Coordinates of C-alpha atoms in Angstrom, one line a residue:
Chain A
X20 CA 86.6 127.0 41.4
X21 CA 86.5 123.4 43.0
X22 CA 87.4 120.1 41.0
X23 CA 84.2 118.6 39.0
X24 CA 83.7 115.0 41.3
X25 CA 84.4 112.3 39.3
X26 CA 81.5 111.0 36.4
X27 CA 80.8 114.8 36.2
X28 CA 82.1 115.5 32.5
X29 CA 85.0 118.0 32.8
X30 CA 84.9 121.4 30.9
X31 CA 88.9 122.5 31.0
X32 CA 88.1 125.9 29.8
X33 CA 86.2 126.5 32.9
X34 CA 89.6 126.4 34.9
X35 CA 93.3 128.9 35.2
X36 CA 95.9 126.9 34.8
X37 CA 99.4 128.2 36.8
X38 CA 102.6 127.0 35.1
X39 CA 105.7 127.5 37.9
X40 CA 108.7 127.3 36.1
X41 CA 106.5 128.8 33.0
X42 CA 109.7 130.0 31.1
X43 CA 111.5 126.8 31.1
X44 CA 110.5 124.7 27.6
X45 CA 108.0 122.0 29.3
X46 CA 106.3 125.1 31.0
X47 CA 106.0 126.9 27.8
X48 CA 105.1 124.0 25.8
X49 CA 102.0 123.5 27.6
X50 CA 101.3 126.8 28.9
X51 CA 100.7 127.1 24.6
X52 CA 98.8 124.5 23.8
X53 CA 96.5 124.8 26.7
X54 CA 96.2 128.7 26.3
X55 CA 95.2 128.2 22.0
X56 CA 92.4 125.4 23.8
X57 CA 90.7 128.1 25.6
X58 CA 92.8 127.5 29.2
X59 CA 93.5 130.7 31.1
X60 CA 96.8 130.7 32.0
X61 CA 99.3 132.6 34.6
X62 CA 103.4 131.8 34.2
X63 CA 105.0 131.5 36.9
X64 CA 108.7 132.0 37.7
X65 CA 110.8 133.4 40.5
X66 CA 110.7 136.8 38.9
X67 CA 107.6 138.5 38.2
X68 CA 109.3 140.8 35.4
X69 CA 110.6 137.1 33.6
X70 CA 107.2 135.6 33.5
X71 CA 105.4 139.0 32.1
X72 CA 108.2 138.5 29.1
X73 CA 107.3 135.0 28.6
X74 CA 103.7 136.0 28.8
X75 CA 103.7 138.4 26.3
X76 CA 105.6 136.0 24.1
X77 CA 103.3 133.3 24.6
X78 CA 100.2 135.9 24.0
X79 CA 102.0 136.8 20.3
X80 CA 102.2 133.1 19.5
X81 CA 98.8 132.5 20.3
X82 CA 97.1 134.9 19.3
X83 CA 95.2 134.8 23.0
X84 CA 95.0 137.4 25.7
X85 CA 94.0 134.6 28.3
X86 CA 98.1 133.7 29.0
X87 CA 99.3 136.1 32.2
X88 CA 102.8 136.2 34.1
X89 CA 103.6 136.5 37.9
X90 CA 105.8 135.7 40.7
X91 CA 105.3 132.2 41.4
X92 CA 103.5 132.9 44.4
X93 CA 100.8 134.5 42.9
X94 CA 100.6 131.9 39.7
X95 CA 100.0 129.4 41.9
X96 CA 97.1 131.9 44.5
X97 CA 94.7 132.8 41.3
X98 CA 95.7 128.7 39.4
X99 CA 92.1 126.9 40.0
X100 CA 95.3 124.1 39.2
X101 CA 99.0 124.2 39.3
X102 CA 101.5 122.6 36.7
X103 CA 105.2 122.0 38.2
X104 CA 107.7 122.2 35.9
X105 CA 110.6 123.1 37.2
X106 CA 113.8 121.9 37.4
X107 CA 114.7 119.0 39.4
X108 CA 117.5 120.8 41.1
X109 CA 115.1 123.9 42.4
X110 CA 112.1 121.1 42.4
X111 CA 111.8 121.2 46.4
X112 CA 112.5 124.3 47.3
X113 CA 110.3 126.0 45.1
X114 CA 107.5 123.5 46.6
X115 CA 108.5 123.5 50.8
X116 CA 107.9 127.7 49.6
X117 CA 104.5 128.1 47.9
X118 CA 102.9 125.2 50.4
X119 CA 99.8 127.7 51.6
X120 CA 99.9 129.0 48.5
X121 CA 99.0 125.1 46.9
X122 CA 96.6 123.7 50.0
X123 CA 93.5 122.1 48.6
X124 CA 94.5 122.7 44.5
X125 CA 95.7 119.9 42.0
X126 CA 99.2 120.0 41.7
X127 CA 100.5 118.5 38.5
X128 CA 104.4 117.5 38.4
X129 CA 105.4 116.9 35.1
X130 CA 109.5 117.3 36.6
X131 CA 112.0 114.8 35.6
X132 CA 114.7 113.8 38.5
X133 CA 117.1 113.0 35.2
X134 CA 120.5 114.3 35.7
X135 CA 123.2 114.3 32.1
X136 CA 126.8 113.4 31.7
X137 CA 128.7 112.6 28.3
X138 CA 127.3 109.2 27.9
X139 CA 123.5 111.0 28.1
X140 CA 120.5 111.7 30.1
X141 CA 120.5 108.7 33.1
X142 CA 118.1 108.9 36.4
X143 CA 118.5 110.3 39.8
X144 CA 117.8 108.4 43.2
X145 CA 114.6 109.9 45.1
X146 CA 114.8 109.5 48.9
X147 CA 111.4 110.1 48.7
X148 CA 110.5 107.4 45.4
X149 CA 109.5 110.1 42.7
X150 CA 109.7 114.1 42.2
X151 CA 105.8 113.4 42.8
X152 CA 106.4 111.9 45.7
X153 CA 108.6 114.2 47.3
X154 CA 105.7 117.0 46.1
X155 CA 103.3 114.6 48.5
X156 CA 105.6 114.7 51.8
X157 CA 106.3 118.4 51.2
X158 CA 102.5 119.6 50.7
X159 CA 100.7 117.4 52.4
X160 CA 97.3 118.9 51.8
X161 CA 97.6 119.5 48.2
X162 CA 96.2 116.8 45.8
X163 CA 99.2 116.2 43.3
X164 CA 99.1 114.0 40.3
X165 CA 102.6 113.1 38.4
X166 CA 101.7 113.5 34.5
X167 CA 103.3 114.9 31.1
X168 CA 106.1 114.1 31.8
X169 CA 107.0 112.3 28.1
X170 CA 106.4 114.7 26.3
X171 CA 108.0 116.3 23.5
X172 CA 108.5 120.7 24.4
X173 CA 109.9 121.0 21.7
X174 CA 106.6 119.5 19.3
X175 CA 104.7 121.3 22.1
X176 CA 106.4 124.8 21.3
X177 CA 105.9 124.1 18.1
X178 CA 102.6 126.3 17.3
X179 CA 103.1 125.6 13.5
X180 CA 102.0 121.6 14.0
X181 CA 98.2 121.8 15.1
X182 CA 98.8 118.3 17.4
X183 CA 100.8 117.1 19.1
X184 CA 99.8 113.0 18.5
X185 CA 100.6 110.7 22.1
X186 CA 99.4 109.4 25.4
X187 CA 99.8 111.6 28.7
X188 CA 99.9 109.3 31.9
X189 CA 98.5 110.6 34.6
X190 CA 98.7 109.1 38.0
X191 CA 98.0 109.9 41.2
X192 CA 95.7 108.2 44.0
X193 CA 92.7 110.7 44.0
X194 CA 90.5 109.6 41.2
X195 CA 88.8 113.6 40.9
X196 CA 92.1 114.7 40.3
X197 CA 93.2 112.6 38.0
X198 CA 90.4 112.4 35.9
X199 CA 91.0 116.6 36.1
X200 CA 94.0 116.5 34.8
X201 CA 93.3 114.0 32.5
X202 CA 90.5 116.3 31.1
X203 CA 93.6 118.8 30.8
X204 CA 96.0 116.8 28.7
X205 CA 92.9 115.5 26.1
X206 CA 92.3 119.0 25.4
X207 CA 96.0 119.8 23.8
X208 CA 94.8 118.3 19.9
X209 CA 96.8 114.7 19.9
X210 CA 97.4 114.3 23.5
X211 CA 95.5 111.2 24.5
X212 CA 95.1 111.5 29.0
X213 CA 95.5 107.9 29.9
X214 CA 94.9 106.9 34.1
X215 CA 98.6 105.9 35.1
X216 CA 99.0 104.4 38.4
X217 CA 99.2 105.3 41.9
X218 CA 101.4 108.0 42.6
X219 CA 104.3 105.0 43.7
X220 CA 104.4 103.8 40.5
X221 CA 106.2 107.7 39.0
X222 CA 109.5 107.4 39.4
X223 CA 109.5 105.3 36.3
X224 CA 107.3 106.9 34.3
X225 CA 109.1 110.7 35.7
X226 CA 112.5 108.5 34.4
X227 CA 111.6 106.6 31.2
X228 CA 112.4 110.8 30.2
X229 CA 115.8 109.5 29.8
X230 CA 115.1 106.2 27.6
X231 CA 113.3 109.4 25.2
X232 CA 116.8 111.1 24.7
X233 CA 118.1 108.5 24.1
X234 CA 116.1 107.5 21.6
X235 CA 116.0 111.4 19.7
X236 CA 119.8 111.0 20.1
X237 CA 119.9 107.7 18.1
X238 CA 116.7 108.4 16.0
X239 CA 116.7 112.5 15.3
X240 CA 113.2 112.6 16.8
X241 CA 110.5 114.2 18.7
X242 CA 110.0 110.8 20.8
X243 CA 106.7 109.9 22.9
X244 CA 104.8 107.2 24.2
X245 CA 101.3 105.8 23.4
X246 CA 99.5 103.0 24.7
X247 CA 99.0 100.2 22.7
X248 CA 95.1 98.1 22.8
X249 CA 93.3 100.9 24.7
X250 CA 91.3 101.9 21.3
Chain B
X23 CA 127.8 81.0 15.4
X24 CA 128.8 84.2 16.8
X25 CA 126.4 87.6 16.3
X26 CA 126.9 89.6 13.0
X27 CA 128.5 92.8 13.3
X28 CA 126.8 96.2 13.5
X29 CA 125.1 97.1 9.9
X30 CA 125.8 94.5 8.3
X31 CA 121.7 92.5 8.3
X32 CA 121.0 90.4 11.1
X33 CA 119.0 86.8 10.3
X34 CA 117.6 86.0 13.4
X35 CA 116.4 82.6 12.0
X36 CA 120.3 81.7 11.7
X37 CA 119.5 82.1 15.7
X38 CA 119.1 79.6 18.1
X39 CA 117.4 81.2 21.4
X40 CA 117.2 79.4 24.5
X41 CA 114.3 80.6 27.4
X42 CA 115.1 80.9 30.6
X43 CA 111.7 80.1 32.6
X44 CA 110.5 79.6 29.3
X45 CA 107.4 77.5 31.2
X46 CA 106.1 80.8 32.9
X47 CA 104.1 83.0 30.3
X48 CA 106.4 85.6 29.7
X49 CA 109.0 82.8 28.5
X50 CA 105.9 81.3 26.7
X51 CA 104.7 84.0 24.6
X52 CA 107.9 84.6 23.3
X53 CA 108.6 81.2 22.8
X54 CA 105.8 81.1 21.0
X55 CA 106.3 83.8 19.0
X56 CA 109.9 82.9 18.0
X57 CA 109.2 79.5 17.2
X58 CA 106.6 80.6 14.9
X59 CA 108.7 83.3 12.9
X60 CA 111.3 80.3 12.7
X61 CA 113.4 80.9 14.5
X62 CA 115.1 77.5 17.3
X63 CA 113.9 77.8 20.4
X64 CA 115.1 76.1 23.8
X65 CA 112.7 76.1 26.9
X66 CA 114.9 75.9 29.4
X67 CA 113.3 75.2 33.5
X68 CA 114.5 74.3 36.8
X69 CA 112.9 70.7 36.1
X70 CA 114.2 69.4 32.5
X71 CA 110.4 67.6 32.4
X72 CA 108.6 69.9 32.6
X73 CA 111.0 72.8 30.2
X74 CA 110.0 69.3 28.1
X75 CA 106.3 69.2 28.6
X76 CA 106.1 73.0 27.7
X77 CA 108.0 72.3 24.8
X78 CA 105.7 69.7 23.7
X79 CA 102.5 72.4 24.4
X80 CA 104.2 75.0 22.2
X81 CA 105.3 72.6 19.4
X82 CA 101.6 71.7 19.2
X83 CA 100.2 75.3 19.4
X84 CA 102.6 76.4 16.6
X85 CA 102.5 73.3 14.5
X86 CA 106.7 73.9 14.4
X87 CA 109.4 71.0 15.5
X88 CA 112.2 73.6 16.5
X89 CA 111.5 74.0 20.1
X90 CA 113.1 71.7 22.6
X91 CA 113.1 71.5 26.6
X92 CA 115.6 71.6 28.7
X93 CA 116.6 72.1 32.2
X94 CA 118.5 75.8 31.9
X95 CA 122.2 74.9 32.0
X96 CA 122.0 72.6 28.8
X97 CA 119.3 75.6 27.4
X98 CA 122.0 78.1 28.4
X99 CA 125.3 76.3 26.7
X100 CA 122.8 75.0 23.2
X101 CA 121.3 78.8 23.0
X102 CA 123.1 81.5 21.1
X103 CA 120.7 84.2 22.7
X104 CA 119.7 83.8 26.0
X105 CA 116.5 85.5 27.8
X106 CA 116.0 85.6 31.5
X107 CA 112.3 85.5 31.8
X108 CA 112.1 84.0 35.4
X109 CA 110.6 85.3 38.2
X110 CA 112.4 88.3 39.8
X111 CA 112.8 86.5 43.2
X112 CA 114.8 83.8 41.6
X113 CA 116.9 86.3 39.1
X114 CA 120.4 86.4 41.0
X115 CA 120.4 83.3 42.0
X116 CA 119.0 81.4 38.7
X117 CA 121.7 83.6 36.8
X118 CA 124.7 83.3 39.1
X119 CA 124.3 79.2 38.3
X120 CA 124.7 79.9 34.6
X121 CA 128.0 81.4 35.0
X122 CA 129.9 79.3 33.3
X123 CA 127.6 78.6 30.5
X124 CA 126.7 82.0 29.8
X125 CA 129.8 83.2 29.3
X126 CA 130.1 85.2 26.2
X127 CA 126.8 84.8 25.0
X128 CA 123.8 87.5 24.3
X129 CA 121.9 87.7 27.2
X130 CA 118.3 89.1 27.0
X131 CA 117.0 90.0 30.9
X132 CA 113.3 90.7 30.6
X133 CA 112.2 90.4 34.3
X134 CA 110.6 93.4 36.1
X135 CA 111.4 94.1 39.6
X136 CA 107.6 95.2 41.0
X137 CA 105.9 93.6 44.2
X138 CA 102.0 93.2 44.5
X139 CA 99.9 94.3 47.4
X140 CA 96.1 94.8 48.1
X141 CA 96.7 98.6 45.9
X142 CA 98.3 96.9 43.0
X143 CA 101.7 97.2 41.6
X144 CA 104.6 98.6 42.1
X145 CA 108.1 99.3 41.7
X146 CA 110.7 97.0 44.5
X147 CA 114.1 98.9 44.9
X148 CA 117.0 97.3 42.9
X149 CA 120.4 97.4 44.5
X150 CA 122.0 97.0 41.3
X151 CA 120.0 99.7 40.0
X152 CA 118.3 97.2 38.1
X153 CA 117.6 94.3 37.2
X154 CA 119.2 94.0 34.5
X155 CA 122.6 95.8 35.7
X156 CA 122.5 93.4 38.9
X157 CA 122.6 90.2 35.8
X158 CA 125.6 92.7 34.1
X159 CA 127.4 92.7 37.9
X160 CA 126.8 89.1 37.7
X161 CA 127.6 88.0 34.6
X162 CA 130.8 90.1 33.9
X163 CA 131.8 88.5 30.5
X164 CA 128.0 88.0 29.3
X165 CA 126.5 90.7 26.7
X166 CA 123.9 91.9 29.0
X167 CA 121.0 93.8 27.0
X168 CA 117.8 93.9 28.0
X169 CA 114.3 93.9 26.3
X170 CA 110.8 92.9 26.0
X171 CA 109.5 93.9 29.5
X172 CA 106.1 96.0 28.1
X173 CA 105.3 93.3 25.6
X174 CA 101.7 91.4 26.7
X175 CA 102.6 87.8 27.2
X176 CA 99.1 87.6 26.8
X177 CA 98.6 88.8 23.4
X178 CA 102.0 87.2 22.7
X179 CA 100.7 83.6 23.9
X180 CA 97.4 84.2 22.3
X181 CA 98.3 82.6 18.2
X182 CA 95.1 83.5 17.2
X183 CA 96.3 86.6 16.6
X184 CA 98.5 87.0 14.1
X185 CA 100.3 89.7 15.8
X186 CA 101.3 92.0 18.7
X187 CA 101.0 95.4 18.1
X188 CA 103.8 98.1 20.1
X189 CA 107.0 98.4 20.3
X190 CA 109.5 96.9 22.3
X191 CA 112.7 99.2 23.6
X192 CA 116.3 97.0 23.8
X193 CA 118.7 98.8 26.0
X194 CA 122.5 97.8 26.5
X195 CA 125.9 98.9 26.0
X196 CA 127.0 97.0 23.2
X197 CA 126.0 97.9 19.6
X198 CA 125.9 94.9 17.9
X199 CA 123.9 93.2 20.8
X200 CA 121.1 95.7 21.1
X201 CA 121.4 95.1 17.2
X202 CA 120.5 91.4 17.2
X203 CA 118.1 91.9 19.7
X204 CA 115.9 94.5 17.8
X205 CA 116.5 91.8 15.1
X206 CA 114.6 89.1 17.8
X207 CA 112.2 92.1 18.3
X208 CA 111.5 92.3 14.8
X209 CA 110.6 88.6 14.0
X210 CA 107.9 88.7 15.5
X211 CA 104.9 90.3 13.8
X212 CA 104.0 93.9 14.8
X213 CA 106.7 94.3 16.8
X214 CA 109.5 96.5 16.7
X215 CA 112.8 97.2 18.4
X216 CA 113.7 100.4 19.6
X217 CA 117.0 101.2 20.6
X218 CA 116.1 102.5 24.2
X219 CA 119.1 103.5 25.7
X220 CA 121.8 102.5 28.2
X221 CA 121.9 100.0 30.5
X222 CA 121.8 102.5 33.5
X223 CA 118.4 103.2 31.6
X224 CA 116.6 99.9 32.3
X225 CA 115.0 100.4 35.5
X226 CA 112.6 102.2 34.1
X227 CA 112.0 100.2 31.6
X228 CA 111.4 97.5 33.8
X229 CA 109.1 99.4 36.6
X230 CA 106.7 100.6 34.0
X231 CA 105.3 97.3 33.5
X232 CA 103.4 97.8 36.5
X233 CA 101.8 101.1 34.8
X234 CA 100.5 99.2 32.1
X235 CA 99.4 96.8 34.8
X236 CA 97.8 99.0 36.4
X237 CA 96.6 100.5 33.5
X238 CA 95.3 97.2 32.7
X239 CA 92.6 97.1 35.8
X240 CA 91.4 100.2 35.3
X241 CA 91.1 100.3 31.4
X242 CA 90.2 95.9 31.1
X243 CA 92.7 96.0 27.9
X244 CA 96.0 94.5 27.4
X245 CA 98.4 97.1 27.4
X246 CA 102.2 98.2 25.8
X247 CA 103.6 101.0 24.5
X248 CA 104.3 102.4 21.1
X249 CA 107.5 105.4 20.1
X250 CA 105.8 108.0 18.5
X251 CA 107.4 110.0 15.4
X252 CA 109.7 106.6 14.8
X253 CA 107.9 106.7 11.5

């Protein structure tokens, strides 16, 4: 289906969401939560067999059958909305290889350009400004948004927890697209999708994950963020 | 006084805090809240008279007399801990001019390197990595921390509100210094100081204010952040 126009109520269960890098931690957590919320999910991977193995694991974990696996290209072709949850190192290459498949679709970029050394996490410079802006440059005919950077993969993947209490900042210059992505955030119990600015403000949201990792290490938690004064 | 060592209870009311740029919005809000919490405050400005005028206004607003005003150099000399709340445009120049006065002191940098155009706020590139890292390079003998970027000046300055509910991320490589700054955050009713990582992770916290401004515009609020899973 095509994305609804702004102002219409958005029913995320009418969407099929593809998860590129769906065998990784962040992709897994979101695939599980979306599937449990009644959304069809296609787990994508560079290797179709790995994707199908993960999809089987996620079907077992959620008890639903609307999670299938496939090659990234299949995932991008069949989905209405596509999440890029690949490592930063393979971000540009993966997206470049899917330019045709992603034409006209909503892409959600959740990639964090951060590095690690013995002192912990730190932001990596990105020539295009941010991972999301790199996606925008590589995919001029795709509706690029950025979201789900700061939500804990550990908490998402722990299906014994009925909800994940945090906000998801959704960035993008296409109002309809950010409304769809906010609805996909709201579909996860406990999560609230909050418009967080234009795509040119994505870098600091992507890299804030480094601060959350520092907080996790200091306080032994799985930190996320909430926006105050919004209730 | 010298900063207490890590582990000792920190009583912020034993400190004198200088606020460089204390006549601006963020400096005003923090000066008011700290003074109301029993902390001695010196409002600094490039013009001593302007600083004293603001100090008089803040004394009237809080009903306490331990807020005085003076030239930035006087402010930096007399204070134990110094907040840099100057515009990004004058950040480097102001700090360079106070190198001697700031030796050995804890500096709290709350400056946001963001610009504005007709599309709203956006992050400005900083050669040193962040405003805080610029301060660190300009002031090699000062204990530089970064904090108070994401707390609303409007809410801080509205003394009819008994508290400001948000977290303040405190960044720095000097554990004692970040503990002192966290205590200064905790001194404001409703605010919680949270260690937020090393100084090299300051840029994204500084620029997250651009996202909060975008949120303020969309939702007509005075947004701040809270860290989840920390309670």
